[in-house]
Coordinates of C-alpha atoms and ligand atoms in Angstrom, one line a residue:
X1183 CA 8.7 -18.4 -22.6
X1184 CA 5.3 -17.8 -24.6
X1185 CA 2.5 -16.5 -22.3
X1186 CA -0.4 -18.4 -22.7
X1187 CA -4.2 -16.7 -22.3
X1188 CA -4.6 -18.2 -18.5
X1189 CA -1.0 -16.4 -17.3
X1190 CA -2.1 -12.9 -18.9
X1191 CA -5.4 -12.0 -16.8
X1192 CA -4.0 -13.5 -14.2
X1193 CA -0.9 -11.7 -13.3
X1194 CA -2.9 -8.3 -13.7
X1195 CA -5.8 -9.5 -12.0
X1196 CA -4.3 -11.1 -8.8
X1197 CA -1.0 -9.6 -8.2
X1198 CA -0.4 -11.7 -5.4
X1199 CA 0.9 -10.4 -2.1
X1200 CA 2.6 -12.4 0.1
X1201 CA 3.1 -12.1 3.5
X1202 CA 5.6 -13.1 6.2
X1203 CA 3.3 -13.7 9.3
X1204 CA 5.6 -14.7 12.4
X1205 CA 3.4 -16.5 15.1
X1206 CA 1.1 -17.3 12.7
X1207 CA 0.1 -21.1 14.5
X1208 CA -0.8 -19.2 17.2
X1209 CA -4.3 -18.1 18.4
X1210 CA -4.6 -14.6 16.8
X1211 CA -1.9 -15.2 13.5
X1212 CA -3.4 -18.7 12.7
X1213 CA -6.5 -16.4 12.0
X1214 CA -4.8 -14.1 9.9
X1215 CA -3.4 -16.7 7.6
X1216 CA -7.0 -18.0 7.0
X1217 CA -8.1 -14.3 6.2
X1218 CA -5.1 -13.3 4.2
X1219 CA -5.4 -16.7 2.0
X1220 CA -9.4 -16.0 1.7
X1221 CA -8.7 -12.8 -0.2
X1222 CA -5.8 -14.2 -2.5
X1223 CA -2.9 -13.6 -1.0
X1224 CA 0.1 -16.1 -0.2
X1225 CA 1.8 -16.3 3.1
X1226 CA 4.6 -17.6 4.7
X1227 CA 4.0 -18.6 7.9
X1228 CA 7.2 -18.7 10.4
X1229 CA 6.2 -20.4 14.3
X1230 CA 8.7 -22.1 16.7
X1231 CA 5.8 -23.6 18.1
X1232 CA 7.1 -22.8 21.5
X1233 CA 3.7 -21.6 23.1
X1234 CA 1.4 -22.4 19.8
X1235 CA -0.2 -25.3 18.3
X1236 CA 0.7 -27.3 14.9
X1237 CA -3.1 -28.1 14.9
X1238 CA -4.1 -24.3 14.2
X1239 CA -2.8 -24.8 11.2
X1240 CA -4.2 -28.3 10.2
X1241 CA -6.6 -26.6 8.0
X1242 CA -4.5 -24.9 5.8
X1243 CA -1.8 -27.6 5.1
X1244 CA -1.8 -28.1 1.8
X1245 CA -3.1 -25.1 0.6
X1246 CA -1.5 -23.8 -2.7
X1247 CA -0.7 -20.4 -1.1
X1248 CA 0.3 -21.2 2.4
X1249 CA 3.6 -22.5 3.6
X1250 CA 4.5 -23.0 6.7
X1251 CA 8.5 -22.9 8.1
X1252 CA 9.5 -23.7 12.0
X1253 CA 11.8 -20.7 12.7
X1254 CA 12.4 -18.7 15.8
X1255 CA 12.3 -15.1 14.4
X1256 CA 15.3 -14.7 17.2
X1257 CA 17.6 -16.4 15.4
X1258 CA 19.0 -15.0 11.9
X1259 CA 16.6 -15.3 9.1
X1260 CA 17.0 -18.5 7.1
X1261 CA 18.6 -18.3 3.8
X1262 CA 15.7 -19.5 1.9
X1263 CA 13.5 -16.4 3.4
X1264 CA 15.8 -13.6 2.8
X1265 CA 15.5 -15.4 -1.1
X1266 CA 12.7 -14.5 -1.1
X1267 CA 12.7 -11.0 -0.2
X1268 CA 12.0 -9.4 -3.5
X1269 CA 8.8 -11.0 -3.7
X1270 CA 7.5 -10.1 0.2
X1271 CA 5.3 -6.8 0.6
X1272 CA 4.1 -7.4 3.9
X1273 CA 5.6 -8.9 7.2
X1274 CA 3.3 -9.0 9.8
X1275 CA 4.8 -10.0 13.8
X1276 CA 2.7 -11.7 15.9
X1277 CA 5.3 -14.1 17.2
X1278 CA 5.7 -14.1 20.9
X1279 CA 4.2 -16.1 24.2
X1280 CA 1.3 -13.9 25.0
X1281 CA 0.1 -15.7 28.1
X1282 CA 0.8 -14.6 31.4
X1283 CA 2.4 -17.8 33.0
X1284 CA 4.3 -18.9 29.5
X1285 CA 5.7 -15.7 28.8
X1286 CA 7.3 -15.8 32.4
X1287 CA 8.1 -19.4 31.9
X1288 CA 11.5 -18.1 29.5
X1289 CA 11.0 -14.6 30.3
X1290 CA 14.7 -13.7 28.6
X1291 CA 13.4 -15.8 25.6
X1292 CA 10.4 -14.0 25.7
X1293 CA 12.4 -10.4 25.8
X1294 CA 14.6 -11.3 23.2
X1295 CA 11.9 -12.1 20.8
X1296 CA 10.5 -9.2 21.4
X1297 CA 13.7 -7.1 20.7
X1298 CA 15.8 -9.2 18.5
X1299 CA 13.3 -10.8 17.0
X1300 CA 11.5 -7.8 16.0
X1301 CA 14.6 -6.4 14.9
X1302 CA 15.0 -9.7 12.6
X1303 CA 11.7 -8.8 10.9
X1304 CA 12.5 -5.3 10.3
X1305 CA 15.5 -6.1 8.4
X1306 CA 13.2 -8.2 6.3
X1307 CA 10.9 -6.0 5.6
X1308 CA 13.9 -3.5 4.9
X1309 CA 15.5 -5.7 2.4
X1310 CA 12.0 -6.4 1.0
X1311 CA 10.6 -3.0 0.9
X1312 CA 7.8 -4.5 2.5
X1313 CA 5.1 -3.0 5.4
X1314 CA 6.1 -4.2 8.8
X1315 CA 3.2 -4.5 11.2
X1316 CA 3.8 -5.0 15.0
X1317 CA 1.4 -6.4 17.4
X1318 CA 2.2 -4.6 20.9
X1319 CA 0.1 -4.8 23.5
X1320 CA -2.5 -3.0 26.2
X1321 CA 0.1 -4.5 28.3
X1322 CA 2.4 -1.3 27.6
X1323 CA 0.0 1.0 29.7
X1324 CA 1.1 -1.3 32.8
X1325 CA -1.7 -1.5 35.6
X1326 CA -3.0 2.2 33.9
X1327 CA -3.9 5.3 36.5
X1328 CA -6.0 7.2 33.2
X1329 CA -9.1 5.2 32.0
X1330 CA -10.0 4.3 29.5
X1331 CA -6.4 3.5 28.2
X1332 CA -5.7 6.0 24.7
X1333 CA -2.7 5.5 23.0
X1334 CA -0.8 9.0 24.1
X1335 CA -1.3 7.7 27.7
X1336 CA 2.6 6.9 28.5
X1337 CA 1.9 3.7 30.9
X1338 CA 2.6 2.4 34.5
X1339 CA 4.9 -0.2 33.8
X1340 CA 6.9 -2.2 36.4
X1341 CA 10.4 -2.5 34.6
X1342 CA 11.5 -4.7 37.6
X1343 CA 8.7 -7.3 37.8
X1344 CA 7.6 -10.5 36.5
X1345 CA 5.4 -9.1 33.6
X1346 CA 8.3 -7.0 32.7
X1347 CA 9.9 -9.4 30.2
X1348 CA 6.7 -8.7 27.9
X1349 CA 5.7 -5.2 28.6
X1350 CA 9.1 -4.3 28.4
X1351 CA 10.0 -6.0 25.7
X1352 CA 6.6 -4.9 23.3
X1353 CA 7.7 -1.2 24.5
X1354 CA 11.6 -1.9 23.3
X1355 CA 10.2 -3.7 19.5
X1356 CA 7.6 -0.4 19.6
X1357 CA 10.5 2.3 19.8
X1358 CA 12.5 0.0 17.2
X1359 CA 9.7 -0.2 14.9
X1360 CA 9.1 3.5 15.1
X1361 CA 12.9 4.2 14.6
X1362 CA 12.9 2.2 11.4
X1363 CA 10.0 4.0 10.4
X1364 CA 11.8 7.5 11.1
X1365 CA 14.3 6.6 9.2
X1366 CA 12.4 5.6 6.4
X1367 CA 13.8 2.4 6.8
X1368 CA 10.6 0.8 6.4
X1369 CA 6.6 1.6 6.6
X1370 CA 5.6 0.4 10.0
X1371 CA 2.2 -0.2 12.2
X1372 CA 1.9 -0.9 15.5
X1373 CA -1.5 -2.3 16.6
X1374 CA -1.6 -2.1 20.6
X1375 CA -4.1 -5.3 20.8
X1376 CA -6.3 -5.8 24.1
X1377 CA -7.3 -9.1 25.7
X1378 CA -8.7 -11.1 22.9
X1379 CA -11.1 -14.6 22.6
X1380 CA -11.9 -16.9 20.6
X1381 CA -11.5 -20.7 18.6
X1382 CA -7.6 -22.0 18.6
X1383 CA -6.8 -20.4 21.9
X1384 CA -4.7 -22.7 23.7
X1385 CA -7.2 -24.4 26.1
X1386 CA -3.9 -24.7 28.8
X1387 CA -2.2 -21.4 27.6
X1388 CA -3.6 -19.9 31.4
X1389 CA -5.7 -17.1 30.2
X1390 CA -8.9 -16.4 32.4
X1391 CA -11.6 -16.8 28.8
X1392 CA -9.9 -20.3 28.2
X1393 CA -9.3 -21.2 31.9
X1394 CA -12.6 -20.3 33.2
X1395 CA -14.5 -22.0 29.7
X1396 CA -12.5 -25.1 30.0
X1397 CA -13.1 -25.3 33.8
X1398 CA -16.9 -25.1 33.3
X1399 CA -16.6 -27.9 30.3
X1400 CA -14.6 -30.5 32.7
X1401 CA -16.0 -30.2 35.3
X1402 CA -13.3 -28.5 37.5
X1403 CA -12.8 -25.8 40.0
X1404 CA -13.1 -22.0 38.4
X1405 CA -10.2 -19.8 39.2
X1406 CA -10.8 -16.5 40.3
X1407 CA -7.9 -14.6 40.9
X1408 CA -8.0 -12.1 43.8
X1409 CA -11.6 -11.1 44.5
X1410 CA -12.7 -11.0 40.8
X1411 CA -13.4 -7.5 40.6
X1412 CA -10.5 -6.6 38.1
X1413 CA -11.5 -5.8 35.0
X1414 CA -10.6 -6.4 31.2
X1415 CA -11.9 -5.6 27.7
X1416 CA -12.4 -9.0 25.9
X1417 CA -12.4 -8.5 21.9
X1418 CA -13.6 -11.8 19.9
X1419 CA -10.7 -12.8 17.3
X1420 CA -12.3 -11.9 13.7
X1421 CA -12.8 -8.6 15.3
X1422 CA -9.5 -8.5 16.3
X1423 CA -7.5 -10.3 12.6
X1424 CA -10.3 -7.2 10.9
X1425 CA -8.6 -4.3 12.7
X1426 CA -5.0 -5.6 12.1
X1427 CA -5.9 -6.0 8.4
X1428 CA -7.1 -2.5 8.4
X1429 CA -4.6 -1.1 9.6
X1430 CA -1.9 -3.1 7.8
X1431 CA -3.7 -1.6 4.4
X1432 CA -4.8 2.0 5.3
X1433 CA -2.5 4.5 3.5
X1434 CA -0.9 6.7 6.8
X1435 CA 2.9 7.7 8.0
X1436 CA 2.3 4.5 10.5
X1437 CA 4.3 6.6 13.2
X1438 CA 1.0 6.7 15.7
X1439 CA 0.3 3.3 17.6
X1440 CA -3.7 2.5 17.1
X1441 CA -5.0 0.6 19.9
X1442 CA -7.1 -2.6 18.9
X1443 CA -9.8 -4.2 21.5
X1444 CA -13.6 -4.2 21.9
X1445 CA -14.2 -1.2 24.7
X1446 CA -17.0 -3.7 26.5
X1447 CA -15.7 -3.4 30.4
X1448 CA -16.4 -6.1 32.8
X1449 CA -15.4 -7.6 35.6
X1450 CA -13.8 -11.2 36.1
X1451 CA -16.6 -12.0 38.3
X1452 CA -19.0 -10.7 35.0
X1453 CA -17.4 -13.0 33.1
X1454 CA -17.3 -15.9 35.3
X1455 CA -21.3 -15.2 35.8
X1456 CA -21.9 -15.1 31.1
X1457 CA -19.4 -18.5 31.4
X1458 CA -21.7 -20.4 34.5
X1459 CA -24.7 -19.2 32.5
X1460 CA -23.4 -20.6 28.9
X1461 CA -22.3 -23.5 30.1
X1462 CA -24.9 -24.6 32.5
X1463 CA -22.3 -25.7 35.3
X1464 CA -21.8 -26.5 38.7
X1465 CA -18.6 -26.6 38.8
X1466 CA -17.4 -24.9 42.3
X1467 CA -15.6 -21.1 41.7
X1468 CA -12.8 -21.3 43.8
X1469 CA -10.1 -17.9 44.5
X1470 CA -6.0 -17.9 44.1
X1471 CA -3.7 -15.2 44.8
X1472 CA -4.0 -12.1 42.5
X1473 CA -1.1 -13.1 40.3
X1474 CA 2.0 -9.8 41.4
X1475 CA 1.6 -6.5 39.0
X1476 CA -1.7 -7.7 37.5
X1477 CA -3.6 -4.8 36.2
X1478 CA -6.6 -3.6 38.1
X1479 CA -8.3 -2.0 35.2
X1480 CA -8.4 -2.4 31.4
X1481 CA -10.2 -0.9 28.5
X1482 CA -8.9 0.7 25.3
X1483 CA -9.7 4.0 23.9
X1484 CA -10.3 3.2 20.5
X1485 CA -11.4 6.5 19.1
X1486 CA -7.9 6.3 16.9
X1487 CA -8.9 3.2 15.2
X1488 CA -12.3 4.4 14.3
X1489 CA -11.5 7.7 13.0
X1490 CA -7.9 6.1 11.0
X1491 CA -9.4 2.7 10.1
X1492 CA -13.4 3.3 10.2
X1493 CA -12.7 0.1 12.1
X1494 CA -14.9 -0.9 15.5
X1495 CA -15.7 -4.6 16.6
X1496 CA -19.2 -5.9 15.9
X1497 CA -19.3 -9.3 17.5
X1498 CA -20.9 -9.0 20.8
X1499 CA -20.0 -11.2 24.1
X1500 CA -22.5 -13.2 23.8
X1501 CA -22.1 -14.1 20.2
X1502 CA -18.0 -14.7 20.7
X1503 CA -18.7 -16.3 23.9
X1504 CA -20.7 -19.0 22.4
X1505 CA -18.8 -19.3 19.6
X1506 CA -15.9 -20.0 21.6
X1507 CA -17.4 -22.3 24.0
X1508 CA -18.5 -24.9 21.1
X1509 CA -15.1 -24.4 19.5
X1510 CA -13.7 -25.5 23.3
X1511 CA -16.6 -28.5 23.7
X1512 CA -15.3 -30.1 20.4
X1513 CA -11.7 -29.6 21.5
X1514 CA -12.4 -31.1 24.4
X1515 CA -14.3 -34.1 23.0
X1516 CA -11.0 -36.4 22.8
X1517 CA -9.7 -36.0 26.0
X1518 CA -10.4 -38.7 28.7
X1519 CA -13.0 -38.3 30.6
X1520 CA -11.5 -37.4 34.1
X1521 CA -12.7 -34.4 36.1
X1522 CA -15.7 -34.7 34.3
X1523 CA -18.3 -35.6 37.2
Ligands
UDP2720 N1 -7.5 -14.6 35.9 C1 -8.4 -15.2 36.7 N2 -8.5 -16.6 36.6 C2 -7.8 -17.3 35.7 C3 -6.9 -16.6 34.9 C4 -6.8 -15.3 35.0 O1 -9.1 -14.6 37.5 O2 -7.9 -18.5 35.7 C5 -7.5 -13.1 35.9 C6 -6.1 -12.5 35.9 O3 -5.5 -12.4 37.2 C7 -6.4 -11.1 35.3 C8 -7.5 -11.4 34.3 O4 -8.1 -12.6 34.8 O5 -6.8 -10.2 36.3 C9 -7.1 -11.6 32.9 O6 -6.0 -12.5 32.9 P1 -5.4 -13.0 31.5 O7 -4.2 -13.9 31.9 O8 -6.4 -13.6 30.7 O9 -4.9 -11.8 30.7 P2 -4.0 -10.5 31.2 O10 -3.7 -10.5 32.6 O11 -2.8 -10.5 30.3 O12 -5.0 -9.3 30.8

């Protein structure tokens, strides 16, 4: 076939990636599929939709680059993907319940897409000869006894309790990923991300940012667990999609995990104070159990990140807090009124 003028420039100019992203309806890959198409690339975007949300993606239906397949990265890799292969260079996994109280929901599904599914993905990017990024989680260091959390601290996991399914499941696709990348089966990353915020969070999903927002916005009790004086690290979401990017790109054996999160400490009784204060509301706190094996502290080291990735997050609390909390009041707009006093 004759190439015209328009196909010249363009193949040399835009080479275009494309990118598996598993999980990418949910909260944190629905933002990487709108940063990945921003800069030219294409993606493939595989979801089950078990904890995430068709409506993440509403925005980029029907965008020339962006297709969307329901697939549980569990089960073996559709035909029509493996196709495909030759022209994937990056598959990044972001596919798993991330929520407390889902991921227990299935907790064997939840292990299993950790280490099956996982292991799916690396085949894929085997066969493609693509870069395989993992998120893991701050949820490896367990409830941590070293503080601030840096990624050679080796954890305090309970391999016996209800969190287990996750933790050990992210620690299982983490020694898989590495041993692929020993092997020079594949280039790997493996981001360990810490709590994270923002717009498409589920506004049910259980976490304390969405809970505690959506609490003030209806008009219902606020739920402290415990006495409120655990603490977390919360990161706001473009922060979060700009260190998995940079990592993802920077040119490194990938055999270190980096650790990904915005190093700000507080309290959940801080962060129920910034949410009252945002919101305006006078909605009564009320306190439930301290769910078992919940981590008393949490907040990343993220020297790694900064001296690998010249990465560090820039959006302050107060910025991503807002931000969030309008996201949440629209969301909210088309429910029925009820709560609401
Ligand atoms: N939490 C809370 N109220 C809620 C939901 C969570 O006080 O409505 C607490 C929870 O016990 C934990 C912290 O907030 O100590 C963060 O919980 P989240 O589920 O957001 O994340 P993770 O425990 O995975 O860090």
């Amino acid at each position: 076939m004759k190439k015209t003028d328009r196909d010249g420039p363009r193949a040399t100019v835009q080479p275009l990636a494309l990118n598996v992203v598993a999980g990418g309806a949910g909260f944190i890959g629905s933002h990487l599929c709108r940063a990945l198409l921003d800069r030219g690339e294409s993606v493939l975007c595989l979801d089950n939709l078990q904890t995430s949300r068709p409506s993440n993606l509403r925005a980029l239906e029907g965008h020339p680059r962006f297709r969307f397949l329901r697939h549980d990265i569990g089960q073996p890799m559709p035909a029509e993907v493996l196709r495909m292969a030759p022209r994937i260079t990056r598959v990044w996994n972001l596919a798993c319940a991330a929520s407390p109280p889902l991921y227990q929901r299935d907790p064997e599904h939840t292990m299993l897409t950790n280490v099956v599914g996982t292991n799916n993905l690396l085949r894929l990017a085997e066969a493609a000869k693509a870069r395989f990024l993992l998120t893991s989680t701050s949820e490896v260091y367990g409830d941590p006894e070293i503080h601030p959390q840096a990624e050679d601290y080796r954890g305090n996991v309970s391999c016996t309790g209800p969190r287990a399914c996750y933790d050990e499941g992210k620690r299982a696709a983490e020694a898989l990923t590495f041993d692929y990348g020993r092997a020079g089966r594949a280039q790997v990353r493996v981001a360990r991300i810490f709590n994270t915020y923002g717009p498409n969070m589920d506004p049910d999903d259980g976490r304390v940012v969405s809970n505690l927002i959506c609490q003030a916005l209806r008009g219902n009790e606020m739920t402290v667990y415990g006495d409120g004086s655990q603490t977390r690290s919360f990161c706001y979401v473009s922060d979060m999609v700009a260190g998995l990017m940079a990592l993802m790109d920077a040119e490194f054996d990938g055999m270190e995990p980096v650790n990904l999160g915005n190093p700000h400490e507080m309290t959940v009784n801080e962060l129920l104070g910034h949410v009252v204060a945002l919101t305006g509301t006078r909605a009564r706190v009320v306190h439930r159990p301290l769910p078992v094996d919940d981590p008393r502290r949490r907040r990343p080291d993220i020297s790694r990140a900064g001296a690998l990735l010249g990465w560090a997050p820039r959006v302050s609390l107060a910025e991503g807090l807002d931000a969030t909390c309008a996201w949440f009041a629209e969301e909210l707009v088309a429910e029925p009124a009820a709560g609401v006093a």
